[in-house]
Coordinates of C-alpha atoms in Angstrom, one line a residue:
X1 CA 4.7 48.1 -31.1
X2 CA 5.9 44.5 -31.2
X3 CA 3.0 43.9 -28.5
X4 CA 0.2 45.3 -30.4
X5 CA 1.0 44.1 -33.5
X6 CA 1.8 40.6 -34.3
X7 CA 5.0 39.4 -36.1
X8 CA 4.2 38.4 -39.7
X9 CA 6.3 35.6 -39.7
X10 CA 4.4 34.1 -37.0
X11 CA 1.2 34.7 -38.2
X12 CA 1.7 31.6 -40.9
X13 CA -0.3 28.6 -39.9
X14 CA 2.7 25.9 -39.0
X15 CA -0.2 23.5 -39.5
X16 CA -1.0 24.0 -42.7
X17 CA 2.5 22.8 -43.8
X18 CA 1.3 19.3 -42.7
X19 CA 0.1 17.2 -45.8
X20 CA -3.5 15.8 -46.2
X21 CA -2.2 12.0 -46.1
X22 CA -0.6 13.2 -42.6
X23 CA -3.5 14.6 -41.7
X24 CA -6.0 12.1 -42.3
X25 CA -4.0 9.8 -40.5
X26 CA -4.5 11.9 -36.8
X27 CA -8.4 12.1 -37.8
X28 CA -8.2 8.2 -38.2
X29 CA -6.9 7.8 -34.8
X30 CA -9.9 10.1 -33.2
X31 CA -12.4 8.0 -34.7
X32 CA -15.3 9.3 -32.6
X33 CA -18.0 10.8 -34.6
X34 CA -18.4 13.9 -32.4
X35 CA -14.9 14.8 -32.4
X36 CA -15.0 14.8 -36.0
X37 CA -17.7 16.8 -36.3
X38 CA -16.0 19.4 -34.2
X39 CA -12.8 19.0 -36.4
X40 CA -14.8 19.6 -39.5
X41 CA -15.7 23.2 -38.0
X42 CA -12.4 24.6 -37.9
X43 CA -11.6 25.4 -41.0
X44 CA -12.3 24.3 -44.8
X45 CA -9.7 22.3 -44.9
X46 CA -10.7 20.1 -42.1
X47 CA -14.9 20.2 -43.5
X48 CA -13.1 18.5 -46.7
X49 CA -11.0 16.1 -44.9
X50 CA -13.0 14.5 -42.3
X51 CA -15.7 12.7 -44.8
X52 CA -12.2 11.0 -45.9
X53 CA -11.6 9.0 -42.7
X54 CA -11.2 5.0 -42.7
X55 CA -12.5 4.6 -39.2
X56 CA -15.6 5.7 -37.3
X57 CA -16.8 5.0 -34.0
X58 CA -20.2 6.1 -33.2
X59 CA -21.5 6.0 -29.8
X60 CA -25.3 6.0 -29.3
X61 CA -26.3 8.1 -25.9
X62 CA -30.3 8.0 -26.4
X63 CA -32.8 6.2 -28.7
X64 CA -36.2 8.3 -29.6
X65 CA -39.4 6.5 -30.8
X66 CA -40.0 7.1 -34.7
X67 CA -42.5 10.0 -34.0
X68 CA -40.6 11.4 -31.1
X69 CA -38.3 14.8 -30.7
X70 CA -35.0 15.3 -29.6
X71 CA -36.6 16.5 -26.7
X72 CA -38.6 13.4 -25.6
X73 CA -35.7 11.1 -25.9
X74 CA -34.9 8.8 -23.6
X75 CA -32.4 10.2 -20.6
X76 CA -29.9 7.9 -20.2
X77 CA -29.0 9.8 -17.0
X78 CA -32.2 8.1 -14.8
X79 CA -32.5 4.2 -14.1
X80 CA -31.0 2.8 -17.5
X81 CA -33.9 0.3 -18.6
X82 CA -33.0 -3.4 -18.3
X83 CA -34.7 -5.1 -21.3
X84 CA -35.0 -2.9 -24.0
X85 CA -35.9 -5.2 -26.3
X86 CA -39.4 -4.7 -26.6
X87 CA -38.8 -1.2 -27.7
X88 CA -36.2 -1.6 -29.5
X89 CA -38.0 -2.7 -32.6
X90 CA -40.2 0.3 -32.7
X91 CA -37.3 3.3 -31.9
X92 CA -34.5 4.6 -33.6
X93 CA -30.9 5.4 -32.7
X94 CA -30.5 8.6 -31.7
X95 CA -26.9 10.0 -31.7
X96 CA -24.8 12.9 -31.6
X97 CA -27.1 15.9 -32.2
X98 CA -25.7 18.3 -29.8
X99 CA -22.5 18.7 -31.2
X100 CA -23.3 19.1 -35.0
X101 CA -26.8 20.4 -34.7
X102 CA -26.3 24.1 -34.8
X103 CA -22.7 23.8 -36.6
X104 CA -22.8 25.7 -39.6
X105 CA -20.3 25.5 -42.3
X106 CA -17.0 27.0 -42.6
X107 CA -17.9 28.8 -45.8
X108 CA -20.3 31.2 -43.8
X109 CA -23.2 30.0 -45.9
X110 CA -25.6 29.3 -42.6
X111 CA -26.8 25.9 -43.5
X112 CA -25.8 23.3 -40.8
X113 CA -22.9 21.1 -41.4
X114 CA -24.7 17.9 -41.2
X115 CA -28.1 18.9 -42.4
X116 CA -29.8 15.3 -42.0
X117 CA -29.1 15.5 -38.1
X118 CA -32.4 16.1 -38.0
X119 CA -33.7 12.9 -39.3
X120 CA -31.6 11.4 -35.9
X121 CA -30.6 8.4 -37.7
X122 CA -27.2 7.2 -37.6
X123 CA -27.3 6.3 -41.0
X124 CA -28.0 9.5 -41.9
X125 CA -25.2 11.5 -40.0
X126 CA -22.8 8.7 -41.6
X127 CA -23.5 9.6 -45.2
X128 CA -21.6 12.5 -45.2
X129 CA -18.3 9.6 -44.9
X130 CA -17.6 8.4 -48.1
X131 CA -14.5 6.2 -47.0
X132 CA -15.6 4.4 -44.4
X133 CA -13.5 1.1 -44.0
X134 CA -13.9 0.6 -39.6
X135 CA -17.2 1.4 -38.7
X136 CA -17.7 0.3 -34.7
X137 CA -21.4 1.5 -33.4
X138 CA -22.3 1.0 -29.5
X139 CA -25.7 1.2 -27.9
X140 CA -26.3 2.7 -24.9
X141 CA -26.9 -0.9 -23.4
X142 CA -27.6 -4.7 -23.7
X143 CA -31.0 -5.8 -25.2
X144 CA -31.0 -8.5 -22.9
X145 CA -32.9 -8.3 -19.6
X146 CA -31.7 -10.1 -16.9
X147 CA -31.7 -10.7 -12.7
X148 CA -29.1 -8.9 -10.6
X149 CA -25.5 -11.3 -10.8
X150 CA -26.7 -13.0 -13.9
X151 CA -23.8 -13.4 -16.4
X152 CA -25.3 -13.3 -20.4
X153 CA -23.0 -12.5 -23.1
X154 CA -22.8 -13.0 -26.8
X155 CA -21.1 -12.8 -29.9
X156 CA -22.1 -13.3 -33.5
X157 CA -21.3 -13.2 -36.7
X158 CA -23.9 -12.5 -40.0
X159 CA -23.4 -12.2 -43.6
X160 CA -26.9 -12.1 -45.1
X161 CA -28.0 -14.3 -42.5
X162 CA -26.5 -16.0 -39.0
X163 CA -23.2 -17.5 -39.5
X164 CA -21.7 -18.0 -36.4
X165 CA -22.8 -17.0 -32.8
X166 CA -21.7 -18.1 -29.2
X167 CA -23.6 -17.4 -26.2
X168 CA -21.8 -17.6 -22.5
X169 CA -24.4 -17.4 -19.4
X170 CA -24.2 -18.1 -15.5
X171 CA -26.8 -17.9 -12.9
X172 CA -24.5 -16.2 -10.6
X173 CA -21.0 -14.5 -10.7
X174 CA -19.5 -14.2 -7.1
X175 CA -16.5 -12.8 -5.6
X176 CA -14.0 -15.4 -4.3
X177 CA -12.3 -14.4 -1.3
X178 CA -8.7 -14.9 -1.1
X179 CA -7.6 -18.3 0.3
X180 CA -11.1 -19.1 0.1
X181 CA -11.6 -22.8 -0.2
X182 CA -14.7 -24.0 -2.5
X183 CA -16.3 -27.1 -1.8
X184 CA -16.7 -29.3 -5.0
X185 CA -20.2 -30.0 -6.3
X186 CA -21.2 -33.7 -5.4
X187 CA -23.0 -33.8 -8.7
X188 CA -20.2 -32.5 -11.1
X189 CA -19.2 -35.8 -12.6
X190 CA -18.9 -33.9 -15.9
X191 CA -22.2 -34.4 -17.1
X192 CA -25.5 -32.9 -17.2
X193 CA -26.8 -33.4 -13.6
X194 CA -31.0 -34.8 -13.4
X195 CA -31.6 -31.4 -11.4
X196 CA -30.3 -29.3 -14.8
X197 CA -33.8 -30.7 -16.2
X198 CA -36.1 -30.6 -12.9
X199 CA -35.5 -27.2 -11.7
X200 CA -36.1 -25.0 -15.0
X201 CA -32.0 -24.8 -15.4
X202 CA -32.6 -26.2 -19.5
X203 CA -35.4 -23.8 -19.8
X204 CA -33.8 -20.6 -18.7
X205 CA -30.7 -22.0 -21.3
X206 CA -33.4 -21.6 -23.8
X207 CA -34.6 -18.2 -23.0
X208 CA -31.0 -17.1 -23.2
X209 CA -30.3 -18.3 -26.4
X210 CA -33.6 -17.6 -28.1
X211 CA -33.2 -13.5 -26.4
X212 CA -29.8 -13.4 -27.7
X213 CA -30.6 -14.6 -31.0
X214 CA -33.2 -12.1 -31.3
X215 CA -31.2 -9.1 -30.2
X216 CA -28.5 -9.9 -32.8
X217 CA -30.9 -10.4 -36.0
X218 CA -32.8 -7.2 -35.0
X219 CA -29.0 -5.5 -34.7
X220 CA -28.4 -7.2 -38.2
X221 CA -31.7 -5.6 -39.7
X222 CA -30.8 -2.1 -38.4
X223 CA -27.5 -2.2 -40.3
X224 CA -28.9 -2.6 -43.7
X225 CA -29.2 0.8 -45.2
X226 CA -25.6 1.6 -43.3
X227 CA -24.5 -1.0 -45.5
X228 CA -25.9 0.0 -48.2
X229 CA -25.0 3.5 -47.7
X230 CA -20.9 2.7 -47.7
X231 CA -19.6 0.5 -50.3
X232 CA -16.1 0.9 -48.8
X233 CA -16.8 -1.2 -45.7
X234 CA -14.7 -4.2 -44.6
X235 CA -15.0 -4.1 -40.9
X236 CA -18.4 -3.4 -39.2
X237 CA -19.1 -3.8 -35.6
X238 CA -22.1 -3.6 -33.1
X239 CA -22.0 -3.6 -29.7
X240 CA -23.3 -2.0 -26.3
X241 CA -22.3 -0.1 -23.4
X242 CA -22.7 -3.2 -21.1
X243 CA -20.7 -5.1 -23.3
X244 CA -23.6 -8.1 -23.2
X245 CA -23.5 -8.5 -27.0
X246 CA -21.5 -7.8 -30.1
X247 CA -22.6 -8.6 -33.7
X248 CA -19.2 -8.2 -36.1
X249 CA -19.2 -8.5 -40.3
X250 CA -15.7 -9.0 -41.6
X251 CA -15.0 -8.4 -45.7
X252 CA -16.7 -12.0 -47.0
X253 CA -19.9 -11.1 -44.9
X254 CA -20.3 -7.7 -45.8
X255 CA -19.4 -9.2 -49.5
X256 CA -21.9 -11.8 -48.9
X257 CA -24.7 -9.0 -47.3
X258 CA -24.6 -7.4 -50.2
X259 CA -24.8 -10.0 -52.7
X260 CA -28.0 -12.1 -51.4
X261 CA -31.3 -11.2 -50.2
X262 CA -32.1 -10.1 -46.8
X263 CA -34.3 -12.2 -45.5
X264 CA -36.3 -10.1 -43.1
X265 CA -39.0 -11.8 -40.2
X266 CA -42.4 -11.8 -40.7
X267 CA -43.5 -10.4 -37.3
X268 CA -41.1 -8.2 -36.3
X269 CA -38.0 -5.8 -37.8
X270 CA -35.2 -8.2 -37.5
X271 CA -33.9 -10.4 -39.4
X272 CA -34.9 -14.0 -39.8
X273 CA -33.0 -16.7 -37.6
X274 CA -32.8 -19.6 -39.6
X275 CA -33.0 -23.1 -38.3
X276 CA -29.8 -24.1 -36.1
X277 CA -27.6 -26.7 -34.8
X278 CA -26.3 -25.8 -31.2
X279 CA -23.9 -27.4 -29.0
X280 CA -24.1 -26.6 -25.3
X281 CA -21.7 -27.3 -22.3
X282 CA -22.4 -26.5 -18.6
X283 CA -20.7 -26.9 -15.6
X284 CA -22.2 -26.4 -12.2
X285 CA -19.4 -24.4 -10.6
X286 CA -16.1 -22.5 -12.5
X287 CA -13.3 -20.6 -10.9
X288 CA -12.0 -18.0 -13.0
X289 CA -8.7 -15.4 -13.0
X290 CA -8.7 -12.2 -10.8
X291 CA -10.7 -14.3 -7.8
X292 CA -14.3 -14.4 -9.9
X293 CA -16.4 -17.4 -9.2
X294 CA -19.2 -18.8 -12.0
X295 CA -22.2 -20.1 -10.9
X296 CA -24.2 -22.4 -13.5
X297 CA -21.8 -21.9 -16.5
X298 CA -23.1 -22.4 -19.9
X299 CA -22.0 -22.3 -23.4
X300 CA -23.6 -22.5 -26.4
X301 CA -22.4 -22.6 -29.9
X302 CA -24.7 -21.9 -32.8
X303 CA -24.5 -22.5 -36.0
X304 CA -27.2 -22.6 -39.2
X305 CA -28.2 -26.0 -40.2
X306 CA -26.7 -27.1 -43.5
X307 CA -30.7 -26.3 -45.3
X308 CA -30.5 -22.7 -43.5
X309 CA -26.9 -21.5 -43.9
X310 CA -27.7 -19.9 -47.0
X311 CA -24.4 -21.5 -48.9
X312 CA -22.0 -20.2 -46.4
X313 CA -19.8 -23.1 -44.8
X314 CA -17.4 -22.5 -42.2
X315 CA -15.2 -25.8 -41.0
X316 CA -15.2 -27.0 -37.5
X317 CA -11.6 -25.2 -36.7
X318 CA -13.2 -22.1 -37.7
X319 CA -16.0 -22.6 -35.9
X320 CA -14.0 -23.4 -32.5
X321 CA -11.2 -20.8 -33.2
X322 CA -14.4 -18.2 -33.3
X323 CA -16.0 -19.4 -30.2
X324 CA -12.5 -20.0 -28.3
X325 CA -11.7 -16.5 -29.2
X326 CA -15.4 -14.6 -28.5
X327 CA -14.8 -13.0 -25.2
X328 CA -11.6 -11.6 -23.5
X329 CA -10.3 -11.6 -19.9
X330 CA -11.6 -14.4 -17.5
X331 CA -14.6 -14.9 -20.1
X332 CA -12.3 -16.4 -22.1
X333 CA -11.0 -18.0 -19.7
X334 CA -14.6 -19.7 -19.0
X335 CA -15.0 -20.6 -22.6
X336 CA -11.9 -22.9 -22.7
X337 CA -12.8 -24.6 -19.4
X338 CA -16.5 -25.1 -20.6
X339 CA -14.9 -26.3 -24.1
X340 CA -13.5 -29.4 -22.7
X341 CA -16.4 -30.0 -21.0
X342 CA -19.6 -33.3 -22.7
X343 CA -21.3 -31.9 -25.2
X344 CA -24.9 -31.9 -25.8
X345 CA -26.7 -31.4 -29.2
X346 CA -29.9 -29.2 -29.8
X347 CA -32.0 -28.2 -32.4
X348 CA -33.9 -25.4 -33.6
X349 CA -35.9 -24.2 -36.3
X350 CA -35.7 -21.3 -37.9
X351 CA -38.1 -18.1 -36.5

């Protein structure tokens, strides 16, 4: 009899002795919007906790156009799109429908857990979190386009408007043999050489920067009803699957997003880049950590002219501790050699 029927004393749910602080602390730690959604069909308790959690991740698998299905979505399991810039200004992230579309609620009541799944907007699955603190969002990949063994990455940082970006580029990334001895550029005398200007070197530094800058204000412009939507925000981060850029608002930006006017481009959904100062370094040849060789290496450092910056003032140790600190690895590693490197100032007006 013991076989058929259970024991009473086991039958008590050992997890239910756990409090809800407790619990909401091992939800924090999954972070990843699917999982949660899964959690929140286990059991009421869980569909009451989970809109509780501090930190979300969200990971975006497929973007659809605005009038497109679920069905016509991009599938990110053919050739992945290099620049997907140009559509990116007329789609919308798509993300996570298969695992909370046909959930229904624990109550038994038949209507779909998260209801405004069908909308496919990220901003709409994440209304049903009402304590969101950590918010980090990744795109299936870089907006970017460019050649095969191109290096272009970059980081920046928006309140309202641009506050801070850094962009790090090479026209080749090699690997180094072992014992391999490099011979030393004739022209690296530590400045700019004549062929930088002859050969269309200056002009692809432009496209770079200009591409970048217009990847991270039409991120920026995506995040405002998110924003909006979650008063509770102090962290917010945007990046992509390729790891080519990252857009990050800290607790003064958000504070600062909220408080002044978007100002939003005239010809496109992005945000207006207002007019900049930039510093940029090169050097014709780097060697980097784990035997990876740099071709062409560039930095540039962007900041908002003092009549574009919008109020916000950041000093110059600020400035250099955020670009010192943009990348990790041998990136970083780059960014510090490239720092001690002449400097040469450009400007730009604001687009």
């Amino acid at each position: 009899m013991a076989r058929i029927h259970a024991d009473p004393v086991l039958e008590a749910d050992q997890f239910d002795r756990l409090p809800d602080s407790l619990v909401l602390v091992i939800l924090n730690n999954v972070e990843d919007v699917r999982s949660l959604g899964r959690c929140s069909a286990v059991s009421k308790r869980f569909y009451g906790l989970v809109p509780l959690v501090h930190d979300v991740y969200v990971k975006i698998d497929r973007v659809v156009t605005v009038d497109g299905e679920a069905e016509d979505a991009l599938n990110l399991s053919s050739p992945k799109p290099r620049n997907i810039l140009s559509h990116f200004l007329k789609m919308m992230l798509f993300t996570i429908i298969k695992p909370f579309h046909s959930m229904r609620g624990p109550n038994g009541a038949g209507r779909p857990l998260f209801p405004q799944l069908a909308q496919h907007s990220p901003a709409q699955v994440l209304r049903n979190f009402t304590h969101i603190r950590n918010l980090r969002v990744e795109l299936p990949s870089g907006d970017v386009g460019t050649e095969e063994g191109v290096l272009l990455k970059w980081r920046a940082e928006y309140g309202s408007t641009l506050q801070n970006c850094v962009i790090l580029g090479g026209t080749q990334v090699d690997r180094k043999p072992v014992g391999a001895e490099h011979e030393l550029y004739s022209e690296d005398n530590g400045s700019m050489p004549e062929s930088f200007y002859t050969n269309g070197g200056l002009k692809l530094r432009v496209v770079w920067t200009i591409s970048s800058l217009i990847a991270a204000s039409t991120r920026h412009y995506l995040l405002r009803s998110i924003i909006k939507d979650h008063p509770t925000l102090t962290s917010l981060v945007l990046t992509d699957a390729d790891g080519q850029g990252t857009l990050s608002m800290g607790v003064e930006q958000l504070k600062e997003f909220r408080e002044n006017q978007l100002s939003a481009s005239a010809c496109s959904n992005r945000t207006q880049v207002p007019a900049c100062n930039m510093k940029l370094k090169y050097a014709p040849y780097l060697e980097l950590p784990g035997g990876i060789a740099l071709q062409g290496a560039t930095l540039v450092a962007i900041k908002p002219s003092p009549e574009g910056s919008n109020g916000g003032h950041t000093s110059r140790k600020e400035t250099d501790a955020f670009v010192s600190g943009a990348f990790d690895g041998p990136f970083k590693f780059a960014v510090k050699a490239l720092m001690k490197r002449r400097t040469y100032l450009l400007e730009m007006n604001g687009f």
